[in-house]
Tab-separated table of C-alpha atoms and ligand atoms in Angstrom:
chain	number	residue	atom	x	y	z
A	4	MET	CA	-140.057	14.035	-34.516
A	5	SER	CA	-138.824	15.066	-31.046
A	6	MET	CA	-136.168	17.778	-30.731
A	7	VAL	CA	-133.734	15.378	-29.039
A	8	ARG	CA	-134.176	12.768	-31.757
A	9	GLU	CA	-133.733	15.405	-34.464
A	10	THR	CA	-130.495	16.668	-32.849
A	11	GLY	CA	-129.296	13.077	-32.545
A	12	ASP	CA	-129.973	12.379	-36.227
A	13	THR	CA	-128.242	15.559	-37.399
A	14	ALA	CA	-125.288	14.880	-35.087
A	15	ALA	CA	-124.990	11.322	-36.397
A	16	SER	CA	-124.896	12.441	-40.013
A	17	LEU	CA	-122.428	15.267	-39.274
A	18	ARG	CA	-120.257	12.761	-37.397
A	19	ALA	CA	-120.287	10.389	-40.358
A	20	ALA	CA	-119.301	13.290	-42.636
A	21	MET	CA	-116.446	14.245	-40.263
A	22	VAL	CA	-115.138	10.678	-40.277
A	23	ASN	CA	-115.284	10.601	-44.093
A	24	GLU	CA	-113.364	13.851	-44.231
A	25	LEU	CA	-110.700	12.450	-41.895
A	26	TYR	CA	-110.424	9.402	-44.167
A	27	GLU	CA	-109.970	11.700	-47.160
A	28	MET	CA	-107.271	13.634	-45.299
A	29	GLY	CA	-105.433	10.330	-44.862
A	30	VAL	CA	-105.498	10.549	-41.060
A	31	PHE	CA	-106.605	7.002	-40.289
A	32	ARG	CA	-104.095	4.193	-40.344
A	33	SER	CA	-106.208	1.802	-38.314
A	34	GLU	CA	-109.840	0.776	-38.222
A	35	ALA	CA	-109.860	1.246	-34.428
A	36	VAL	CA	-109.326	5.032	-34.382
A	37	ALA	CA	-111.892	5.575	-37.162
A	38	LYS	CA	-114.383	3.446	-35.223
A	39	ALA	CA	-113.761	5.443	-32.043
A	40	CYS	CA	-114.353	8.746	-33.908
A	41	SER	CA	-117.586	7.285	-35.321
A	42	ALA	CA	-118.758	6.183	-31.878
A	43	VAL	CA	-118.156	9.200	-29.608
A	44	PRO	CA	-120.826	11.939	-29.709
A	45	ARG	CA	-118.461	14.952	-29.933
A	46	HIS	CA	-121.313	17.475	-29.655
A	47	VAL	CA	-121.935	16.375	-26.052
A	48	PHE	CA	-118.440	17.721	-25.245
A	49	ALA	CA	-119.154	21.017	-27.042
A	50	ALA	CA	-122.675	21.756	-25.875
A	51	ASP	CA	-122.369	25.544	-26.395
A	52	GLU	CA	-121.328	25.183	-30.024
A	53	PRO	CA	-123.461	24.743	-33.129
A	54	LEU	CA	-123.415	21.091	-34.243
A	55	GLU	CA	-121.533	22.036	-37.430
A	56	SER	CA	-118.642	23.465	-35.366
A	57	ALA	CA	-118.588	20.483	-33.029
A	58	TYR	CA	-118.140	18.190	-36.054
A	59	ALA	CA	-115.737	20.346	-38.112
A	60	ALA	CA	-112.776	17.976	-38.542
A	61	ASN	CA	-110.102	20.616	-38.204
A	62	LYS	CA	-111.504	23.042	-35.659
A	63	ALA	CA	-110.348	23.448	-32.049
A	64	LEU	CA	-113.015	24.908	-29.763
A	65	VAL	CA	-111.775	27.229	-27.043
A	66	ILE	CA	-113.217	26.336	-23.636
A	67	LYS	CA	-111.358	28.810	-21.416
A	68	ARG	CA	-109.140	31.885	-21.903
A	69	ASP	CA	-106.884	33.812	-19.538
A	70	VAL	CA	-107.427	37.513	-18.776
A	71	ALA	CA	-105.348	38.492	-21.817
A	72	GLY	CA	-107.569	36.376	-24.081
A	73	GLN	CA	-105.020	33.574	-24.628
A	74	ALA	CA	-106.568	30.085	-24.784
A	75	LEU	CA	-105.868	28.056	-21.628
A	76	SER	CA	-108.023	25.091	-22.521
A	77	SER	CA	-109.603	23.947	-25.746
A	78	LEU	CA	-111.357	20.951	-27.149
A	79	SER	CA	-108.651	20.001	-29.639
A	80	ALA	CA	-109.580	19.498	-33.291
A	81	THR	CA	-110.577	15.904	-34.034
A	82	HIS	CA	-107.963	15.880	-36.789
A	83	ILE	CA	-104.987	16.240	-34.415
A	84	GLN	CA	-106.582	13.987	-31.800
A	85	ALA	CA	-106.944	11.226	-34.385
A	86	VAL	CA	-103.389	11.824	-35.633
A	87	MET	CA	-102.020	11.452	-32.095
A	88	LEU	CA	-104.160	8.392	-31.363
A	89	GLU	CA	-102.724	6.771	-34.487
A	90	GLN	CA	-99.229	7.644	-33.249
A	91	ALA	CA	-100.143	6.028	-29.915
A	92	GLU	CA	-101.167	2.624	-31.414
A	93	ILE	CA	-103.430	1.880	-28.454
A	94	GLU	CA	-104.662	-1.658	-27.924
A	95	PRO	CA	-107.594	-3.037	-25.921
A	96	GLY	CA	-106.775	-3.556	-22.254
A	97	MET	CA	-104.097	-0.832	-22.053
A	98	ARG	CA	-103.723	1.668	-19.212
A	99	VAL	CA	-103.562	5.216	-20.535
A	100	LEU	CA	-102.853	8.551	-18.867
A	101	GLU	CA	-104.115	11.632	-20.677
A	102	VAL	CA	-102.465	14.896	-19.612
A	103	GLY	CA	-104.982	17.731	-20.163
A	104	SER	CA	-108.693	16.990	-20.109
A	105	GLY	CA	-111.614	18.035	-22.236
A	106	GLY	CA	-113.490	14.779	-22.095
A	107	TYR	CA	-113.705	14.066	-25.815
A	108	ASN	CA	-110.229	12.635	-26.284
A	109	ALA	CA	-110.629	10.624	-23.073
A	110	ALA	CA	-113.824	9.144	-24.529
A	111	LEU	CA	-111.948	8.200	-27.723
A	112	LEU	CA	-109.290	6.590	-25.516
A	113	ALA	CA	-111.992	4.692	-23.600
A	114	GLU	CA	-113.302	3.316	-26.914
A	115	LEU	CA	-109.786	2.189	-27.858
A	116	VAL	CA	-108.854	0.480	-24.581
A	117	GLY	CA	-112.317	-1.092	-24.194
A	118	ASP	CA	-113.868	-2.440	-20.992
A	119	THR	CA	-110.673	-4.162	-19.852
A	120	GLY	CA	-108.511	-1.031	-20.138
A	121	THR	CA	-108.115	2.045	-17.940
A	122	VAL	CA	-108.183	5.730	-18.883
A	123	VAL	CA	-107.019	8.371	-16.410
A	124	SER	CA	-107.370	11.982	-17.536
A	125	ALA	CA	-105.655	14.701	-15.480
A	126	ASP	CA	-106.105	18.451	-15.641
A	127	ILE	CA	-104.601	21.225	-13.561
A	128	ASP	CA	-107.768	23.325	-13.716
A	129	ALA	CA	-110.669	22.396	-11.390
A	130	GLU	CA	-113.273	23.957	-13.719
A	131	ILE	CA	-112.026	21.875	-16.653
A	132	VAL	CA	-112.017	18.720	-14.526
A	133	GLU	CA	-115.599	19.339	-13.467
A	134	ARG	CA	-116.694	20.056	-17.019
A	135	ALA	CA	-114.911	16.996	-18.445
A	136	ARG	CA	-116.448	14.770	-15.750
A	137	ALA	CA	-119.956	16.047	-16.509
A	138	CYS	CA	-119.529	15.640	-20.297
A	139	LEU	CA	-118.083	12.132	-19.957
A	140	ASP	CA	-120.969	11.079	-17.729
A	141	ALA	CA	-123.520	12.590	-20.123
A	142	ALA	CA	-121.938	10.711	-23.033
A	143	GLY	CA	-121.873	7.394	-21.151
A	144	TYR	CA	-118.142	7.245	-20.264
A	145	GLY	CA	-118.466	7.083	-16.483
A	146	ARG	CA	-115.568	4.619	-16.392
A	147	VAL	CA	-112.970	7.276	-17.352
A	148	ARG	CA	-111.234	8.597	-14.219
A	149	VAL	CA	-110.810	12.365	-14.259
A	150	VAL	CA	-108.405	13.785	-11.690
A	151	LEU	CA	-107.329	17.246	-10.637
A	152	ALA	CA	-103.530	17.317	-10.737
A	153	ASP	CA	-100.499	19.109	-12.071
A	154	ALA	CA	-99.541	16.274	-14.390
A	155	ASP	CA	-95.927	17.438	-14.350
A	156	SER	CA	-95.742	14.860	-11.532
A	157	GLY	CA	-97.869	12.398	-13.519
A	158	VAL	CA	-100.620	10.528	-11.665
A	159	PRO	CA	-98.769	7.920	-9.589
A	160	GLU	CA	-101.924	6.178	-8.281
A	161	HIS	CA	-102.626	4.238	-11.476
A	162	THR	CA	-99.142	3.451	-12.803
A	163	PRO	CA	-97.578	1.964	-14.818
A	164	TYR	CA	-99.117	3.402	-17.969
A	165	ASP	CA	-98.815	1.717	-21.333
A	166	ARG	CA	-99.370	5.126	-22.918
A	167	ILE	CA	-99.038	8.704	-21.707
A	168	ILE	CA	-100.714	11.036	-24.165
A	169	VAL	CA	-100.076	14.720	-23.536
A	170	THR	CA	-102.524	17.284	-24.888
A	171	ALA	CA	-100.814	20.550	-23.885
A	172	ALA	CA	-97.549	21.842	-25.379
A	173	ALA	CA	-94.675	20.621	-23.205
A	174	TRP	CA	-91.303	22.329	-23.145
A	175	ASP	CA	-89.640	19.363	-21.466
A	176	ILE	CA	-90.287	15.750	-20.452
A	177	PRO	CA	-90.574	15.695	-16.663
A	178	PRO	CA	-88.893	12.711	-14.954
A	179	ALA	CA	-92.290	11.519	-13.611
A	180	TRP	CA	-93.481	10.611	-17.119
A	181	LEU	CA	-90.393	8.474	-17.688
A	182	ASP	CA	-90.909	6.838	-14.277
A	183	GLN	CA	-94.604	6.167	-14.816
A	184	VAL	CA	-94.591	4.783	-18.358
A	185	SER	CA	-94.191	1.007	-18.542
A	186	GLU	CA	-91.064	-0.699	-19.912
A	187	ARG	CA	-92.677	-1.160	-23.339
A	188	GLY	CA	-94.754	1.995	-23.043
A	189	ARG	CA	-94.981	5.064	-25.257
A	190	ILE	CA	-95.225	8.797	-24.551
A	191	ILE	CA	-96.953	10.957	-27.166
A	192	VAL	CA	-96.193	14.595	-26.498
A	193	PRO	CA	-96.481	17.930	-28.314
A	194	LEU	CA	-92.890	19.005	-27.679
A	195	ARG	CA	-91.655	22.593	-28.037
A	196	MET	CA	-88.237	22.802	-29.676
A	197	ARG	CA	-86.744	26.232	-30.460
A	198	GLY	CA	-90.147	27.815	-30.979
A	199	ILE	CA	-91.863	25.026	-32.939
A	200	THR	CA	-94.108	22.164	-31.767
A	201	ARG	CA	-94.185	18.578	-33.003
A	202	SER	CA	-96.269	15.747	-31.599
A	203	VAL	CA	-93.560	13.164	-30.976
A	204	ALA	CA	-94.356	9.516	-30.214
A	205	PHE	CA	-91.474	8.302	-28.062
A	206	ASP	CA	-90.606	4.728	-27.104
A	207	ARG	CA	-88.084	3.899	-24.409
A	208	ASP	CA	-84.427	3.802	-25.392
A	209	GLY	CA	-82.233	2.901	-22.435
A	210	ALA	CA	-82.682	5.609	-19.801
A	211	GLY	CA	-84.191	7.929	-22.402
A	212	LEU	CA	-86.594	7.943	-25.331
A	213	VAL	CA	-86.452	7.620	-29.103
A	214	SER	CA	-89.052	8.804	-31.609
A	215	VAL	CA	-91.123	6.400	-33.659
A	216	SER	CA	-92.998	9.234	-35.403
A	217	TYR	CA	-93.540	12.979	-35.264
A	218	ARG	CA	-96.320	15.186	-36.627
A	219	LEU	CA	-97.042	18.878	-37.000
A	220	CYS	CA	-99.361	20.233	-34.289
A	221	GLY	CA	-100.232	23.214	-32.113
A	222	PHE	CA	-101.423	23.129	-28.494
A	223	VAL	CA	-102.145	25.466	-25.588
A	224	PRO	CA	-99.103	25.728	-23.310
A	225	MET	CA	-98.465	23.574	-20.264
A	226	GLN	CA	-99.194	25.289	-16.965
A	227	GLY	CA	-97.923	24.520	-13.457
A	228	ASN	CA	-94.427	23.260	-12.677
A	229	GLY	CA	-93.679	22.465	-16.318
A	230	ALA	CA	-94.704	25.910	-17.594
A	231	TYR	CA	-91.976	27.636	-19.536
A	232	THR	CA	-91.738	31.116	-20.935
A	233	GLU	CA	-89.867	31.230	-24.193
A	234	ARG	CA	-87.656	34.258	-24.606
A	235	LEU	CA	-89.025	36.999	-26.846
A	236	LEU	CA	-86.485	39.602	-27.890
A	237	PRO	CA	-87.896	42.685	-29.648
A	238	LEU	CA	-85.433	43.969	-32.272
A	239	ALA	CA	-87.316	46.800	-33.901
A	240	ASP	CA	-90.912	47.881	-34.182
A	241	GLY	CA	-92.765	44.798	-35.489
A	242	VAL	CA	-89.717	42.461	-35.387
A	243	THR	CA	-89.124	39.904	-32.622
A	244	LEU	CA	-86.778	36.979	-32.106
A	245	GLN	CA	-88.125	33.955	-30.228
A	246	LEU	CA	-85.728	31.493	-28.672
A	247	ASP	CA	-85.217	28.823	-26.039
A	248	ASP	CA	-81.786	29.773	-24.776
A	249	GLN	CA	-82.058	32.339	-21.996
A	250	ARG	CA	-78.318	33.056	-21.988
A	251	GLN	CA	-77.646	33.608	-25.694
A	252	GLU	CA	-76.505	37.189	-26.294
A	253	PHE	CA	-77.479	39.401	-29.227
A	254	ASP	CA	-76.504	42.861	-30.376
A	255	THR	CA	-80.132	43.945	-30.636
A	256	GLU	CA	-79.303	47.516	-31.620
A	257	ALA	CA	-77.122	46.448	-34.545
A	258	LEU	CA	-79.664	43.815	-35.632
A	259	ALA	CA	-82.447	46.426	-35.478
A	260	GLY	CA	-80.328	48.636	-37.747
A	261	ALA	CA	-79.801	45.697	-40.107
A	262	VAL	CA	-83.576	45.149	-40.440
A	263	HIS	CA	-83.958	48.529	-42.136
A	264	GLY	CA	-80.689	48.314	-44.065
A	265	PRO	CA	-80.217	46.799	-47.542
A	266	ARG	CA	-81.605	43.305	-48.227
A	267	LEU	CA	-79.629	40.657	-50.061
A	268	GLU	CA	-81.556	37.987	-51.993
A	269	VAL	CA	-79.971	34.623	-52.841
A	270	TRP	CA	-81.672	31.621	-54.502
A	271	SER	CA	-80.706	28.051	-53.727
A	272	GLY	CA	-81.687	26.234	-56.926
A	273	ALA	CA	-83.186	23.611	-54.559
A	274	ALA	CA	-86.813	22.602	-54.245
A	275	PHE	CA	-88.953	24.057	-51.478
A	276	ASP	CA	-91.681	21.750	-50.173
A	277	LEU	CA	-92.676	19.841	-47.007
A	278	PRO	CA	-92.244	23.127	-45.069
A	279	ASP	CA	-92.813	21.506	-41.660
A	280	GLU	CA	-89.994	19.002	-42.240
A	281	LEU	CA	-87.684	21.755	-43.499
A	282	GLU	CA	-88.538	23.884	-40.465
A	283	LEU	CA	-87.580	21.075	-38.068
A	284	PHE	CA	-84.324	20.576	-40.006
A	285	LEU	CA	-83.478	24.270	-39.830
A	286	VAL	CA	-84.214	24.763	-36.107
A	287	SER	CA	-82.173	21.669	-35.262
A	288	SER	CA	-79.267	22.618	-37.538
A	289	THR	CA	-77.460	25.052	-35.236
A	290	PRO	CA	-78.089	26.932	-31.956
A	291	GLN	CA	-77.635	30.133	-33.979
A	292	MET	CA	-81.014	29.433	-35.619
A	293	VAL	CA	-83.840	31.258	-33.821
A	294	MET	CA	-87.418	32.089	-34.824
A	295	LEU	CA	-87.937	35.471	-36.475
A	296	HIS	CA	-91.385	37.068	-36.341
A	297	GLY	CA	-92.218	40.165	-38.351
A	298	SER	CA	-95.334	42.252	-38.859
A	299	LYS	CA	-97.424	42.327	-42.021
A	300	HIS	CA	-96.831	46.075	-42.034
A	301	LEU	CA	-93.086	45.586	-42.609
A	302	VAL	CA	-93.843	43.011	-45.296
A	303	ASP	CA	-96.150	45.477	-47.073
A	304	GLN	CA	-93.389	48.091	-46.879
A	305	GLY	CA	-91.000	45.649	-48.600
A	306	VAL	CA	-88.652	45.519	-45.577
A	307	LEU	CA	-89.189	41.813	-44.818
A	308	GLY	CA	-90.443	38.807	-46.804
A	309	LEU	CA	-93.839	37.200	-46.240
A	310	SER	CA	-92.426	34.135	-44.435
A	311	VAL	CA	-91.802	36.213	-41.270
A	312	THR	CA	-95.503	36.731	-40.586
A	313	ARG	CA	-95.914	33.147	-39.344
A	314	GLY	CA	-92.462	32.936	-37.808
A	315	VAL	CA	-89.485	31.595	-39.761
A	316	PRO	CA	-86.150	30.079	-38.681
A	317	ALA	CA	-83.510	32.804	-38.940
A	318	LEU	CA	-79.749	32.365	-38.748
A	319	VAL	CA	-78.349	35.155	-36.599
A	320	ILE	CA	-74.585	35.715	-36.562
A	321	GLY	CA	-73.274	38.930	-35.000
A	322	SER	CA	-75.243	41.841	-36.412
A	323	SER	CA	-76.413	39.988	-39.513
A	324	PHE	CA	-79.269	37.593	-40.101
A	325	ALA	CA	-80.800	35.491	-42.879
A	326	TYR	CA	-84.122	33.683	-43.261
A	327	ARG	CA	-85.766	31.569	-45.932
A	328	THR	CA	-88.168	32.587	-48.616
A	329	LYS	CA	-89.527	30.871	-51.742
A	330	ARG	CA	-90.529	31.607	-55.337
A	331	PRO	CA	-92.411	29.600	-57.946
A	332	ASN	CA	-90.248	27.283	-60.009
A	333	GLU	CA	-91.808	27.360	-63.435
A	334	ALA	CA	-89.834	24.376	-64.680
A	335	THR	CA	-91.127	22.012	-61.978
A	336	GLY	CA	-94.465	23.656	-61.110
A	337	GLY	CA	-93.293	23.699	-57.471
A	338	PHE	CA	-91.208	26.224	-55.548
A	339	GLU	CA	-87.534	27.080	-55.188
A	340	SER	CA	-86.162	28.040	-51.780
A	341	GLY	CA	-84.034	31.103	-51.231
A	342	VAL	CA	-82.796	33.489	-48.603
A	343	PHE	CA	-83.170	37.115	-47.612
A	344	ALA	CA	-80.240	38.451	-45.593
A	345	HIS	CA	-79.490	41.720	-43.809
A	346	GLY	CA	-76.481	43.224	-42.074
A	347	PRO	CA	-72.750	43.769	-42.689
A	348	GLU	CA	-72.127	40.008	-43.099
A	349	ALA	CA	-75.251	39.400	-45.177
A	350	GLU	CA	-73.326	37.444	-47.831
A	351	MET	CA	-71.790	35.075	-45.282
A	352	VAL	CA	-75.071	34.324	-43.406
A	353	ALA	CA	-76.945	33.952	-46.692
A	354	ALA	CA	-74.353	31.470	-47.981
A	355	ARG	CA	-74.551	29.395	-44.798
A	356	TYR	CA	-78.337	29.368	-44.890
A	357	VAL	CA	-78.449	28.425	-48.584
A	358	GLU	CA	-76.076	25.573	-47.823
A	359	LEU	CA	-78.588	24.259	-45.249
A	360	LEU	CA	-81.482	24.607	-47.721
A	361	ARG	CA	-79.546	22.615	-50.308
A	362	ARG	CA	-78.436	19.975	-47.850
A	363	TRP	CA	-82.023	19.401	-46.732
A	364	ALA	CA	-83.397	19.349	-50.291
A	365	PHE	CA	-80.776	16.943	-51.631
A	366	GLU	CA	-80.285	14.638	-48.636
A	367	HIS	CA	-83.352	14.674	-46.382
A	368	ARG	CA	-86.358	15.937	-48.362
A	369	ARG	CA	-88.968	13.382	-47.388
A	370	ARG	CA	-91.397	12.731	-44.527
A	371	GLY	CA	-90.037	11.287	-41.311
A	372	ALA	CA	-86.294	11.667	-42.019
A	373	ALA	CA	-85.611	12.977	-38.494
A	374	ARG	CA	-84.974	10.842	-35.459
A	375	ILE	CA	-85.632	12.621	-32.178
A	376	ARG	CA	-84.014	11.337	-29.002
A	377	TYR	CA	-84.621	12.520	-25.473
A	378	VAL	CA	-81.687	11.955	-23.149
A	379	PRO	CA	-82.255	12.737	-19.446
A	380	LEU	CA	-79.431	14.701	-17.853
A	381	ALA	CA	-78.697	16.465	-14.608
A	382	GLU	CA	-79.290	20.217	-14.914
A	383	GLY	CA	-76.414	22.206	-16.359
A	384	GLU	CA	-74.654	19.206	-17.901
A	385	ALA	CA	-75.267	20.081	-21.542
A	386	GLU	CA	-74.587	22.929	-23.947
A	387	PRO	CA	-76.654	23.695	-27.065
A	388	ALA	CA	-74.926	22.226	-30.132
A	389	VAL	CA	-75.686	21.109	-33.677
A	390	GLY	CA	-78.810	18.942	-33.441
A	391	VAL	CA	-79.033	19.395	-29.662
A	392	VAL	CA	-81.750	21.376	-27.904
A	393	VAL	CA	-81.094	21.724	-24.187
A	394	LYS	CA	-84.028	21.320	-21.804
A	395	ARG	CA	-84.259	21.420	-18.029
A	396	PHE	CA	-84.181	17.693	-17.305
A	397	GLY	CA	-82.463	16.482	-20.440
A	398	VAL	CA	-81.579	17.197	-24.044
A	399	VAL	CA	-83.429	16.661	-27.292
A	400	GLU	CA	-81.114	15.310	-30.000
A	401	ILE	CA	-82.294	15.457	-33.587
A	402	THR	CA	-80.486	13.518	-36.299
A	403	TRP	CA	-81.341	13.190	-40.014
A	404	SER	CA	-81.095	10.234	-42.344
B	9	SAM	C1	-105.933	21.358	-25.354
B	9	SAM	S1	-106.583	21.183	-23.740
B	9	SAM	C2	-106.955	19.469	-23.611
B	9	SAM	C3	-107.860	18.930	-24.663
B	9	SAM	C4	-108.459	17.609	-24.343
B	9	SAM	N1	-107.497	16.553	-24.202
B	9	SAM	C5	-109.566	17.227	-25.299
B	9	SAM	O1	-110.129	16.155	-25.104
B	9	SAM	O2	-109.884	17.967	-26.241
B	9	SAM	C6	-105.171	21.310	-22.713
B	9	SAM	C7	-105.475	21.159	-21.241
B	9	SAM	O3	-104.250	20.957	-20.559
B	9	SAM	C8	-104.436	21.425	-19.250
B	9	SAM	N2	-103.140	21.562	-18.596
B	9	SAM	C9	-102.197	22.509	-18.780
B	9	SAM	N3	-101.142	22.290	-17.980
B	9	SAM	C10	-101.416	21.174	-17.270
B	9	SAM	C11	-100.698	20.428	-16.277
B	9	SAM	N4	-99.501	20.802	-15.850
B	9	SAM	N5	-101.288	19.325	-15.766
B	9	SAM	C12	-102.518	18.924	-16.178
B	9	SAM	N6	-103.228	19.594	-17.118
B	9	SAM	C13	-102.682	20.700	-17.661
B	9	SAM	C14	-105.185	22.734	-19.451
B	9	SAM	O4	-105.869	23.129	-18.269
B	9	SAM	C15	-106.125	22.364	-20.599
B	9	SAM	O5	-107.401	22.028	-20.136
């Protein structure tokens, strides 16, 4: 058997296994997306990788890093690509703009829109554009248009788009995307909100947008005009606050002292599960909620709880703060949520946080209970408030049912 044929056979069986795995993970809601994943030879877009990596359902492959080693471009994991394509509900004949190229997702899009549709894929990086073009040609998707552009301004040449699918983490929705999506169009975007990212599928709602679904995801950050540096505020060695609001003031010295002071522990009696939904609820609950990151070292020393190592929403009021933790609930076999609090007002912040944990558990503990709206505004018109995250060109409003 020839080498090429052998590679092709192995790739085909690994691809079939990947598609089965995605079925088992419950990713597919439509036949069309599953068929596209079965059709596109992913290994052609990951030529430097072993075939097993190319077809690992949940693995992103880094294509380019910056000088500090941070990923600038990656071939996203098939899992999240399929999730977002399901959110997009693409039909044959549609015109689609992909923001951020790698080639593979554009090929999946080409399968979904078929011969009568159009796929435009834009990347800000000339090397990535060249690579995506070459991979698409090698895989037989010459009809995808790959363009070099800062997609913060969209790609006006091929408008209007029925779908704009963004594959880098966006801090805001630039006005060009709203201008270039058709009246009945949809924007699917990994949106940063107070330190967390959700892939939100937005339909038009008057001058703004309203979510039809949202999913957990992680993406490399947007570059160019839409790039945004979130504020990182070191409190003490190994403890950092991460937040959107550049103006919010903190007594960092007092908070640093609180980190190493006594720790109050309070349990909510409420169930802890669906952590990604709870996280979205907490970050949208009040502007005083910011992300707290802590080192494993401080966890091992018993100063902070384990939840800080991946970043956890923390309620910061004056020189006190509280964040969530969990413990097994033997009666239910699940977990109970609770709070660790530090500082002179530890009891007050803990009580407020526990109230939020209970409210979520008793009123909103299910998938998809949030509705996310994007309302365009002139700069400076809005203030952060309960359920409101202020962006540059508009505000994100999150409400819970
Ligand atoms: C996760 S990768 C894209 C993955 C790709 N869609 C795939 O098929 O796997 C994100 C890409 O977004 C690009 N990017 C970042 N900011 C951009 C911008 N403002 N305009 C266009 N592309 C951008 C990066 O260069 C990077 O290649």
